[in-house]
XYZ file of C-alpha atoms in Angstrom:
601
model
C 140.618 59.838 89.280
C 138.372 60.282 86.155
C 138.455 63.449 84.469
C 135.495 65.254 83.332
C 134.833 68.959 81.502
C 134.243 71.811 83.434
C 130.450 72.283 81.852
C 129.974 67.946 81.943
C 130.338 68.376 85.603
C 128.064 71.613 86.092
C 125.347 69.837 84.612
C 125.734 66.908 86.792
C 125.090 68.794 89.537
C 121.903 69.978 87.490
C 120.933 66.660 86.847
C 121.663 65.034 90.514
C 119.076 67.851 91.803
C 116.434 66.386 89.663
C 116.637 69.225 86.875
C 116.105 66.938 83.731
C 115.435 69.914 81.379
C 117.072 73.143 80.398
C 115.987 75.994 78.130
C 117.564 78.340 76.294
C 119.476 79.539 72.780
C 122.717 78.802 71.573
C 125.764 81.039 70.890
C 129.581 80.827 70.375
C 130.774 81.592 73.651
C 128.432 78.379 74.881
C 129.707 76.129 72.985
C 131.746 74.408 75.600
C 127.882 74.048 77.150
C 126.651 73.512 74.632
C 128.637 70.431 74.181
C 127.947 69.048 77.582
C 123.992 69.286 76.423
C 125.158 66.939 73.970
C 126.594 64.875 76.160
C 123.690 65.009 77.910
C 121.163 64.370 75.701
C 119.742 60.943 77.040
C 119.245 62.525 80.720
C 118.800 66.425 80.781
C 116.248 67.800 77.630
C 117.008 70.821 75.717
C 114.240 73.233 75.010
C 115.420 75.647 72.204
C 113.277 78.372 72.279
C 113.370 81.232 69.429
C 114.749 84.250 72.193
C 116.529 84.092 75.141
C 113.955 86.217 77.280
C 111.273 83.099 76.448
C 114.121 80.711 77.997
C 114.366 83.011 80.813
C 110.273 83.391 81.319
C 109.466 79.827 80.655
C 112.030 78.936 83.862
C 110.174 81.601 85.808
C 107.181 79.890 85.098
C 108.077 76.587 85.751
C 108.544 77.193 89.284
C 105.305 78.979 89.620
C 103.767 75.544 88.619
C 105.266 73.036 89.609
C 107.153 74.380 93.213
C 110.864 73.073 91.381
C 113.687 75.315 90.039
C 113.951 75.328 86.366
C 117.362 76.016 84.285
C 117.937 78.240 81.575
C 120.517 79.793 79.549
C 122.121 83.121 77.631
C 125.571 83.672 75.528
C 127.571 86.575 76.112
C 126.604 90.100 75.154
C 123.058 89.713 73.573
C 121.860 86.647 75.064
C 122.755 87.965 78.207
C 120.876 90.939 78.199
C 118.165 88.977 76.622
C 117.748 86.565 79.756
C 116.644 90.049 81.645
C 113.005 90.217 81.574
C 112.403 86.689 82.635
C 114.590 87.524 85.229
C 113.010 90.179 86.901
C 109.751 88.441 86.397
C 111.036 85.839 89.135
C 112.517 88.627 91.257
C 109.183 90.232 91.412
C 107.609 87.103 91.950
C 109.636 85.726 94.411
C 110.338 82.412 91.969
C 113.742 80.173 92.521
C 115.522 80.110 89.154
C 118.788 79.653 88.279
C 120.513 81.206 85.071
C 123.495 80.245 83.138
C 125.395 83.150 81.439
C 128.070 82.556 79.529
C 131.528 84.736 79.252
C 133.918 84.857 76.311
C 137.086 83.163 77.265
C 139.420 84.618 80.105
C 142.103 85.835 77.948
C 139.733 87.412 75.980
C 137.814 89.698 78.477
C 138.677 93.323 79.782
C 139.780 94.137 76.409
C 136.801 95.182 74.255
C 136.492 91.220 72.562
C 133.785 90.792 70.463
C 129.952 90.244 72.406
C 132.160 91.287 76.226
C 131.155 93.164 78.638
C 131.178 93.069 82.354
C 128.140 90.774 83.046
C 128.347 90.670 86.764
C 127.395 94.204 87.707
C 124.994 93.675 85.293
C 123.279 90.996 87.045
C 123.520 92.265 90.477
C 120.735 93.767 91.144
C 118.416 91.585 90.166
C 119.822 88.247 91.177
C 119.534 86.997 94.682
C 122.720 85.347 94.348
C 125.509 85.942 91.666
C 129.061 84.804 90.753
C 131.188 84.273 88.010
C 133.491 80.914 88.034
C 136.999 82.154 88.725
C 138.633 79.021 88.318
C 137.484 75.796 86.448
C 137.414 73.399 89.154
C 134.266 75.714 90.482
C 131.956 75.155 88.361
C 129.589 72.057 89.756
C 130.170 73.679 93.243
C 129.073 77.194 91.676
C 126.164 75.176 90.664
C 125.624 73.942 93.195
C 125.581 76.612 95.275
C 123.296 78.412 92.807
C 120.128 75.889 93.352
C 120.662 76.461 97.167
C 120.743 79.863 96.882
C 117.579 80.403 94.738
C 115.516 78.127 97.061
C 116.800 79.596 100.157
C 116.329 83.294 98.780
C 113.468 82.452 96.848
C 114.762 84.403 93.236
C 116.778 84.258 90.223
C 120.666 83.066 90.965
C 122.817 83.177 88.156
C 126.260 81.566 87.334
C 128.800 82.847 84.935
C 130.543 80.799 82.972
C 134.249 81.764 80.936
C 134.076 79.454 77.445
C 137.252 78.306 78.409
C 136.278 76.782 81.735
C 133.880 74.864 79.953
C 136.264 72.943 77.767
C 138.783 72.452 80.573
C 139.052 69.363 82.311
C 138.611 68.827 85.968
C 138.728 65.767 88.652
C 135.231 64.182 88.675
C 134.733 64.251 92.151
C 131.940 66.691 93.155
C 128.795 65.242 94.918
C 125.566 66.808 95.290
C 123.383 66.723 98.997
C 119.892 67.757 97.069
C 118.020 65.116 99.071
C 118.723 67.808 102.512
C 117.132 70.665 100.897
C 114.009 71.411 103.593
C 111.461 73.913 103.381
C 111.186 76.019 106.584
C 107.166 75.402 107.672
C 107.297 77.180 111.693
C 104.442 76.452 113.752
C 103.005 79.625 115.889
C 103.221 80.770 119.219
C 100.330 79.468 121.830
C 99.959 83.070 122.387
C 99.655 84.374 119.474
C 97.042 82.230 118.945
C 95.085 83.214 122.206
C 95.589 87.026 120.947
C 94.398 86.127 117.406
C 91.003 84.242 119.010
C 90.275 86.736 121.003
C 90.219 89.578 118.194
C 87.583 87.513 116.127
C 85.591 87.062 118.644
C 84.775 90.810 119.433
C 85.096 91.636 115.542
C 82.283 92.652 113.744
C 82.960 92.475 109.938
C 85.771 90.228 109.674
C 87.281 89.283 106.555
C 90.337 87.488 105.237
C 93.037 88.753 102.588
C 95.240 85.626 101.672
C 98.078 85.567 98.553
C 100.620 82.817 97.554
C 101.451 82.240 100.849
C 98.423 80.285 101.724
C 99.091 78.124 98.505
C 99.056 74.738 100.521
C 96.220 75.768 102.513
C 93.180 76.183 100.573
C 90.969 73.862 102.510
C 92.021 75.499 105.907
C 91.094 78.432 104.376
C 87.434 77.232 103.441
C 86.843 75.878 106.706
C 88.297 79.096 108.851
C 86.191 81.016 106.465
C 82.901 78.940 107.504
C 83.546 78.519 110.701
C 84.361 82.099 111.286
C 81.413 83.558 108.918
C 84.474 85.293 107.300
C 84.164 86.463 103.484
C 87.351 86.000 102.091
C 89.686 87.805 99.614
C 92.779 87.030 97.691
C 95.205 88.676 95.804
C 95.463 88.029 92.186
C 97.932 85.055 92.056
C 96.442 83.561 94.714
C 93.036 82.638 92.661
C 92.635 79.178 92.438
C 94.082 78.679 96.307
C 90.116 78.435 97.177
C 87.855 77.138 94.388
C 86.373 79.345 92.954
C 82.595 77.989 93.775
C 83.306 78.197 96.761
C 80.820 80.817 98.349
C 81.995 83.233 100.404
C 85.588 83.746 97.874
C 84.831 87.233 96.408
C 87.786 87.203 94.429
C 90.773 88.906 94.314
C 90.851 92.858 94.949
C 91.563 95.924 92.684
C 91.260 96.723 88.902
C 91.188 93.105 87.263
C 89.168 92.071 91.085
C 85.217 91.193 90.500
C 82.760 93.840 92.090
C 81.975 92.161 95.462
C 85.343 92.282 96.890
C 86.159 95.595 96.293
C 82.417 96.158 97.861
C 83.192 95.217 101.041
C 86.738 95.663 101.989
C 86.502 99.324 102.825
C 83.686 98.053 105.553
C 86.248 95.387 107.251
C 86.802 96.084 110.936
C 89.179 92.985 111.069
C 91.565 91.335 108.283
C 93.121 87.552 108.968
C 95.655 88.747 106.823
C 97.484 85.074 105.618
C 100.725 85.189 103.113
C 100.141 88.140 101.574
C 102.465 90.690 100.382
C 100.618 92.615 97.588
C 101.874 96.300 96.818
C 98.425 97.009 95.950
C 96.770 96.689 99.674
C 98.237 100.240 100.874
C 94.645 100.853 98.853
C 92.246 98.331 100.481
C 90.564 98.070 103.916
C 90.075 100.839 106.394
C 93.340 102.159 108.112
C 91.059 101.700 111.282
C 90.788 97.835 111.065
C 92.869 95.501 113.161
C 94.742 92.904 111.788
C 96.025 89.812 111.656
C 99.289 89.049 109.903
C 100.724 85.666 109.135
C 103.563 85.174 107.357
C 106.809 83.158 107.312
C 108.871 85.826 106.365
C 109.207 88.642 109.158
C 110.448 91.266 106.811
C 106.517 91.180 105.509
C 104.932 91.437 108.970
C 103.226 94.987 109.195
C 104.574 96.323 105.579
C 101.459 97.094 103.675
C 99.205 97.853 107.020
C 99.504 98.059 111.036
C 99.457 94.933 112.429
C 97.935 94.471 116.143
C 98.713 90.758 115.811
C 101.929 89.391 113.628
C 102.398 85.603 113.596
C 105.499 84.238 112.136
C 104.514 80.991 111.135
C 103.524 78.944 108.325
C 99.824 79.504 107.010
C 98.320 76.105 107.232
C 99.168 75.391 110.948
C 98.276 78.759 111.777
C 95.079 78.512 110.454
C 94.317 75.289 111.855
C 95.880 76.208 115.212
C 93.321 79.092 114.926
C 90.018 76.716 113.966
C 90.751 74.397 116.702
C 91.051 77.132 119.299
C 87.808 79.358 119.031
C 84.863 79.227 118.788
C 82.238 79.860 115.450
C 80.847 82.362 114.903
C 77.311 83.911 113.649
C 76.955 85.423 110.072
C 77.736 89.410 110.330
C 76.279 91.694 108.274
C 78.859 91.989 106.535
C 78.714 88.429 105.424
C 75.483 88.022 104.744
C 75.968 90.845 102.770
C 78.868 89.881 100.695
C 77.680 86.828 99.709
C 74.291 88.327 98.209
C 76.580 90.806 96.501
C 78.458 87.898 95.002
C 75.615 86.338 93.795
C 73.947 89.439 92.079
C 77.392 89.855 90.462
C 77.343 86.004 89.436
C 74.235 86.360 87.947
C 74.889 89.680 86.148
C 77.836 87.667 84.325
C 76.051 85.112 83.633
C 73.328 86.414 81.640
C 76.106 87.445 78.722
C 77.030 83.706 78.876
C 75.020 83.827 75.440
C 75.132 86.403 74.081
C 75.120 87.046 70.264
C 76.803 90.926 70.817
C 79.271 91.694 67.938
C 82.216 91.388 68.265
C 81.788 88.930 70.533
C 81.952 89.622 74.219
C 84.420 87.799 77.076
C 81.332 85.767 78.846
C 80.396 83.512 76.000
C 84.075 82.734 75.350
C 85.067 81.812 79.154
C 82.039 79.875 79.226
C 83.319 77.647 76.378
C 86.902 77.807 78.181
C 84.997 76.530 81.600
C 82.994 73.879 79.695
C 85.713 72.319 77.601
C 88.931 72.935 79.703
C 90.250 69.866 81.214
C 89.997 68.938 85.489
C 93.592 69.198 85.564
C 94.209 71.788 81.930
C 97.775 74.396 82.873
C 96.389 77.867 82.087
C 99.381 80.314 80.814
C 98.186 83.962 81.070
C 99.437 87.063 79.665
C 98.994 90.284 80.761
C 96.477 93.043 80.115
C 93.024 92.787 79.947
C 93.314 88.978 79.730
C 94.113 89.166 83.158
C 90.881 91.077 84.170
C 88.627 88.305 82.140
C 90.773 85.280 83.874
C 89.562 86.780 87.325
C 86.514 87.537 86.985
C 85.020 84.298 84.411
C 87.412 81.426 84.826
C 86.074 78.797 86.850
C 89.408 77.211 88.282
C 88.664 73.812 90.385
C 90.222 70.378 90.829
C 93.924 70.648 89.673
C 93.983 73.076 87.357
C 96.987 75.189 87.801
C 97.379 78.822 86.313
C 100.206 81.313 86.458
C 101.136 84.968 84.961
C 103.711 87.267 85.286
C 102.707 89.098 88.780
C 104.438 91.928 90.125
C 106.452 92.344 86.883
C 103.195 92.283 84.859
C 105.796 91.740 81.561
C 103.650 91.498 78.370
C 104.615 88.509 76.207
C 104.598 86.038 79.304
C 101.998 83.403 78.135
C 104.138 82.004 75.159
C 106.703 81.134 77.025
C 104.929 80.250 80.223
C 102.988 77.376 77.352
C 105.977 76.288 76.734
C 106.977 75.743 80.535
C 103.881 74.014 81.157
C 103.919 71.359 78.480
C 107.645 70.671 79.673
C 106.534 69.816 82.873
C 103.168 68.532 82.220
C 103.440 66.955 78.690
C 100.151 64.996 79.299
C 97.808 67.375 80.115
C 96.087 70.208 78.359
C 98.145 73.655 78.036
C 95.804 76.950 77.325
C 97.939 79.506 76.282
C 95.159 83.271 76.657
C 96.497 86.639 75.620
C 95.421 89.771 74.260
C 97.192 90.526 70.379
C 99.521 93.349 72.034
C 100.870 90.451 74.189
C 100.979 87.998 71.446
C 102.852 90.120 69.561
C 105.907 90.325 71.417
C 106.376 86.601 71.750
C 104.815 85.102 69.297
C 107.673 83.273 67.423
C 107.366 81.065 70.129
C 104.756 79.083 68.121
C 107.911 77.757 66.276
C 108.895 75.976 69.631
C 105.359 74.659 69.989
C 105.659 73.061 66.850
C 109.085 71.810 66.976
C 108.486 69.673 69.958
C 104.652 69.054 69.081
C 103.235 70.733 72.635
C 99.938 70.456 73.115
C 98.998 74.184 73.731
C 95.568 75.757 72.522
C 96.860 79.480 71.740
C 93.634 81.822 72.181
C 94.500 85.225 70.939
C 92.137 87.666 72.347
C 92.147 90.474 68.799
C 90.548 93.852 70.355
C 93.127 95.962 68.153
C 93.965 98.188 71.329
C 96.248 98.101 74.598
C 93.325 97.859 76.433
C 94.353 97.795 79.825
C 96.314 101.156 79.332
C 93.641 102.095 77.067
C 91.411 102.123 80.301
C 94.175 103.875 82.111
C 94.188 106.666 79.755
C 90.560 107.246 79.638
C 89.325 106.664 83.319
C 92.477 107.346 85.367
C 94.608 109.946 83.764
C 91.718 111.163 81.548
C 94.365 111.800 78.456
C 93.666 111.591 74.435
C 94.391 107.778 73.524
C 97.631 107.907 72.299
C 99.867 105.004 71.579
C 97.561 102.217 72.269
C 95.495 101.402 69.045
C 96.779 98.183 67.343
C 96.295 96.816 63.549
C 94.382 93.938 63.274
C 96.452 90.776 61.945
C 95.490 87.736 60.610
C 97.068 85.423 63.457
C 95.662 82.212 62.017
C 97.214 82.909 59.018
C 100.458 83.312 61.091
C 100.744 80.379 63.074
C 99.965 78.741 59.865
C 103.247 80.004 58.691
C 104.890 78.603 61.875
C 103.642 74.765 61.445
C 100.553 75.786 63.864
C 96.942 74.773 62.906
C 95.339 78.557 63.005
C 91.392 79.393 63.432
C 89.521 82.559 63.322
C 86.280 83.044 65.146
C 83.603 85.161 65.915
C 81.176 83.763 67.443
C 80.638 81.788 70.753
C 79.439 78.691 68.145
C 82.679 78.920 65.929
C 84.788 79.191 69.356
C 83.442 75.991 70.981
C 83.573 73.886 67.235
C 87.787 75.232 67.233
C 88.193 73.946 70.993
C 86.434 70.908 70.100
C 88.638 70.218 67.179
C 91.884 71.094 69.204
C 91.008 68.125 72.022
C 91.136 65.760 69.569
C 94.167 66.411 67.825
C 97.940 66.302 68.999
C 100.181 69.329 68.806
C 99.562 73.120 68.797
C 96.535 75.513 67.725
C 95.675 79.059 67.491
C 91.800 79.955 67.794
C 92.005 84.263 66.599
C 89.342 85.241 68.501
C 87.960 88.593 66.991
C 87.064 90.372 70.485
C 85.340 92.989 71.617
C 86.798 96.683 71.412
C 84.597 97.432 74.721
C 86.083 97.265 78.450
C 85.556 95.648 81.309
C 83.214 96.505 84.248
C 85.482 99.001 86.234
C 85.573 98.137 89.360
C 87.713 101.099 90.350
C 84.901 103.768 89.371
C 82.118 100.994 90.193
C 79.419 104.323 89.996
C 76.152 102.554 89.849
C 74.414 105.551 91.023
C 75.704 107.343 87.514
C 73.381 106.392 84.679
C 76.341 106.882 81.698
C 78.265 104.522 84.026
C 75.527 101.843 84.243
C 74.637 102.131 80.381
C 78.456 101.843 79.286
C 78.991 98.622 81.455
C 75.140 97.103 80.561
C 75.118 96.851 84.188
C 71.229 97.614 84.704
C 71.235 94.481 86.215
C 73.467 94.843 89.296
C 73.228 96.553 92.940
C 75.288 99.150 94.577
C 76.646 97.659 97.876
C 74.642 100.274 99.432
C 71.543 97.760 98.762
C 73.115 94.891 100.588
C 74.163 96.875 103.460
C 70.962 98.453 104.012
C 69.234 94.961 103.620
C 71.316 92.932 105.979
C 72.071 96.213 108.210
C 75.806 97.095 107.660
C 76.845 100.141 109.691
C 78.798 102.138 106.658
C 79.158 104.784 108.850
C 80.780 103.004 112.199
C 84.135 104.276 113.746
C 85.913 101.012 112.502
C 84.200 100.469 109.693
C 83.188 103.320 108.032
C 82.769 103.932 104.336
C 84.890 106.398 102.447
C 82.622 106.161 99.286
C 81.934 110.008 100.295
C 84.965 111.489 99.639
C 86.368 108.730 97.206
C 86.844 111.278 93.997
C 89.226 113.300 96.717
C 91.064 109.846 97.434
C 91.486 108.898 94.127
C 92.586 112.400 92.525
C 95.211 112.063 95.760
C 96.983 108.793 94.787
C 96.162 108.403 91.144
C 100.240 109.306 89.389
C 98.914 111.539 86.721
C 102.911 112.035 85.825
C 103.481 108.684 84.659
C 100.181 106.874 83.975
C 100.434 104.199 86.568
C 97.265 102.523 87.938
C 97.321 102.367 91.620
C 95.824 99.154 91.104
């Protein structure tokens, strides 16, 4: 029988389960890898990035876009450690991923070698699944096993891999089953079903709170929602699951959320509660309003709120199971009111689309993103205040696809989630928006850009502050700023060192004439935007009825819910739906962590 090296056969295995791309960086005890990437060359891509946490992020991302594990890679010691972040970004996010770490050779470990240590405790607790090859004849089947586990387990898996068993030769005789892999997709109960019906019907105010879950179910989602009169809500990956035009979506909920949803989900006395496991809810909705849970994954059932009605089952027959069993309903109050709030909101953002405020504001710049930015453009966002202007301004529809780092919320995720989508999606239009604290920490990624001639538009948001902990400091834990102030930099000038056409602007007009210049033209560019040092609306304090409130936010223009609800007749004060806007400083002085300066949102 044919012999084959140890690492030649582990990336067969990659390679049979449709993995035609790894990324990563190169070190000595890889080389026997290394070697079989060589080999490789003509069938499996490598992407060398410029750090070993980018390899790591950019495989996190990949899954988050495209639904396939992605490969990447580490040495011993520091490149390791490096693969970390990226890492725990997928174990947050519940992303399939598999890494490769490499070992020094087995004769040289447990005896203080140079770049050893004991990488397997290491790994532990973040990997769903991790082993280190004890013999050489196990590495495709530790590969193997590896992809399986990540999909089944839905996180990173990682596979160690001694130098020595790379170099060593083994019988060529491993086989791959990819083609049985199966997504799990239950269908619910008949009762359930019946129980579900029969709470909307004698609800008031429903509403529904959907995440990543509902991901292949955004048009049962739109018609449940209109046939139901239901506004609905979504947690912060989830935008994009519903268009965004799409009426009765207020947007996601909590500090980067818009104003209407966080309007009315104190006043829900019912929550179709569909793939959604964000640590944030213990904050939202009443305590008093019945639910209902779906969810494919029982551990999730009832962990963020009671639950009168749990349905293990997959979103998008549940929901249709749900539409084809009752019966519509009429517009609630509720409704009617949410979807004026929306619109006053709408409008309120709107009128800034122009405006000629120094330094520029967000609005005119997201308008020139939702003019210009392709039907099916990849979106790779950092995190920060970015995150609070993607929400709120971008206009996703038709295929655009998005992604950021979630639960993690790691600064420095955009670079290397660019460089994930224009692996994937070489053909189509890559935005790469982030703040200059997050650009900072990854921005030697630009060399990668170049190298391989991605087609990324890099917009670099320059405020010269952290200003998502900036807001922290000031409205939460109400402490000096300290820490968060930035220098400005002339990034233009820097991506122009990395082989990167760079562009400052400062003006909505110089903004739109840089985007225009980047779709026609191949390979990478970085528009500097020079950005406003002022904050975001807050919709955590959202104090209309203080005047220093409305003039800080130039929010003369909008409505406290308390308008809507009085207009379309909103009991704020029923049993299961009452408002808690009365005693909210009390709630908010009880759950705000003063000690260490998290948000609760």
């Amino acid at each position: 029988m044919a012999k084959i090296n140890g690492s030649d056969a582990m990336f067969q295995v990659i390679y049979d389960w449709g993995i035609d791309h790894v990324y990563g960086f190169p070190g000595g005890s890889f080389d026997s890898s290394m070697n079989a990437i060589h080999n490789w060359k003509d069938k499996i891509k490598f992407i060398e990035v410029r750090h070993e946490e980018a390899a790591a992020l950019a495989a996190s991302a990949e899954y988050k876009y495209t639904g396939k594990v992605a490969v990447c890679f580490g040495s011993a010691g520091p490149g390791a450690v490096h693969l970390m972040n990226g890492l725990y970004d997928a174990k947050y996010d519940k992303v399939p991923m598999v890494a490769i770490v490499a070992n020094v050779p087995t004769n040289r470990q447990e005896i203080d070698f140079f770049q050893a240590f004991d990488e397997k405790p290491w790994f532990d607790p973040v990997a769903v699944w991790n082993r280190e090859a004890k013999t050489k004849e196990q590495l495709p089947i530790l590969m193997d096993e590896a992809i399986r586990q990540a999909y089944a387990k839905k996180g990173p898996a990682v596979i160690i891999v001694p130098k020595d068993f790379g170099w060593d030769k083994i019988e060529d005789n491993f086989r791959v089953n990819a083609n049985a892999h199966r997504e799990n997709t239950p269908a619910p109960k008949k009762e359930s079903i019946e129980e579900a019906v029969k709470l909307i019907k004698e609800a008031h105010n429903p509403v529904v709170y959907y995440g990543l879950g509902a991901k292949h179910a955004g048009k049962e989602l739109e018609e449940f929602s209109d046939k139901f009169k239901m506004p609905i809500m979504s947690s912060v990956l989830a935008k994009g699951v519903v268009p965004d035009e799409f009426p009765a979506y207020m947007g996601s909920i909590g500090r980067v959320a818009p104003k209407p949803s966080d309007d009315i989900q104190t006043h829900a006395d019912l929550v179709v509660w569909v793939g959604n496991n964000s640590p944030f809810s213990i904050f939202f909705f009443n305590p008093n309003a019945k639910v209902i849970q779906i969810d494919t994954d029982s551990e999730k059932l009832g962990k963020r709120h009671k639950v009168d009605v749990p349905i293990l089952a997959d979103a998008k027959k549940t929901l249709r199971a749900l539409i084809e069993a009752g019966d519509g309903r009429e517009e609630s109050p509720l409704y009617k009111a949410a979807l004026a709030d929306r619109e006053n909101w709408d409008a309120w953002q709107d009128s800034f689309k122009d405006s000629d405020q120094m330094p520029v504001r967000p609005e005119p710049i997201f308008d020139v993103i939702n003019k210009y930015a392709a039907d099916d453009a990849i979106f790779a966002v950092d995190v920060g205040n970015v995150n609070i202007d993607f929400q709120r301004l971008m206009n996703l529809h038709d295929k655009q696809k998005w992604s950021t780092s979630g639960l993690y919320a790691t600064m420095g995720y955009g670079s290397p989630a660019s460089l994930a989508a224009a692996t994937v999606y070489p053909d189509r239009e890559v935005w790469q928006l982030v703040g200059d604290g997050g650009f900072a920490m990854m921005n030697q990624e630009l060399l990668t850009q170049a190298r391989y001639n991605m087609h990324v538009l890099n917009v670099v948001f320059t405020n010269e502050t952290l200003g998502y902990i900036q807001a922290e400091q000031e409205d939460e834990s109400h402490q000096p700023l300290s820490g968060v102030l930035l220098p400005d930099n002339d990034w233009a000038k820097a991506a122009e060192g990395m082989n990167v056409k760079g562009v400052t602007v400062r003006t909505k007009k110089e903004f739109e004439d840089a985007v225009k210049e980047f779709k026609k033209m191949d390979g990478p560019m970085l528009i500097d935007v020079k950005f406003t040092h002022d904050m975001p609306y807050s919709s955590e304090l959202n104090t209309l009825d203080d005047p220093e409130f409305v003039q800080k936010y130039q929010a003369q223009a909008l409505k406290p819910f308390s308008y809507f609800a009085e207009k379309y007749g909103v009991d704020l004060d029923a049993e299961t739906g009452a408002s808690q806007h009365e005693d909210k400083d009390e709630k908010e002085e009880a759950t705000v962590d003063t000690s260490s300066g998290a948000s609760q949102h």
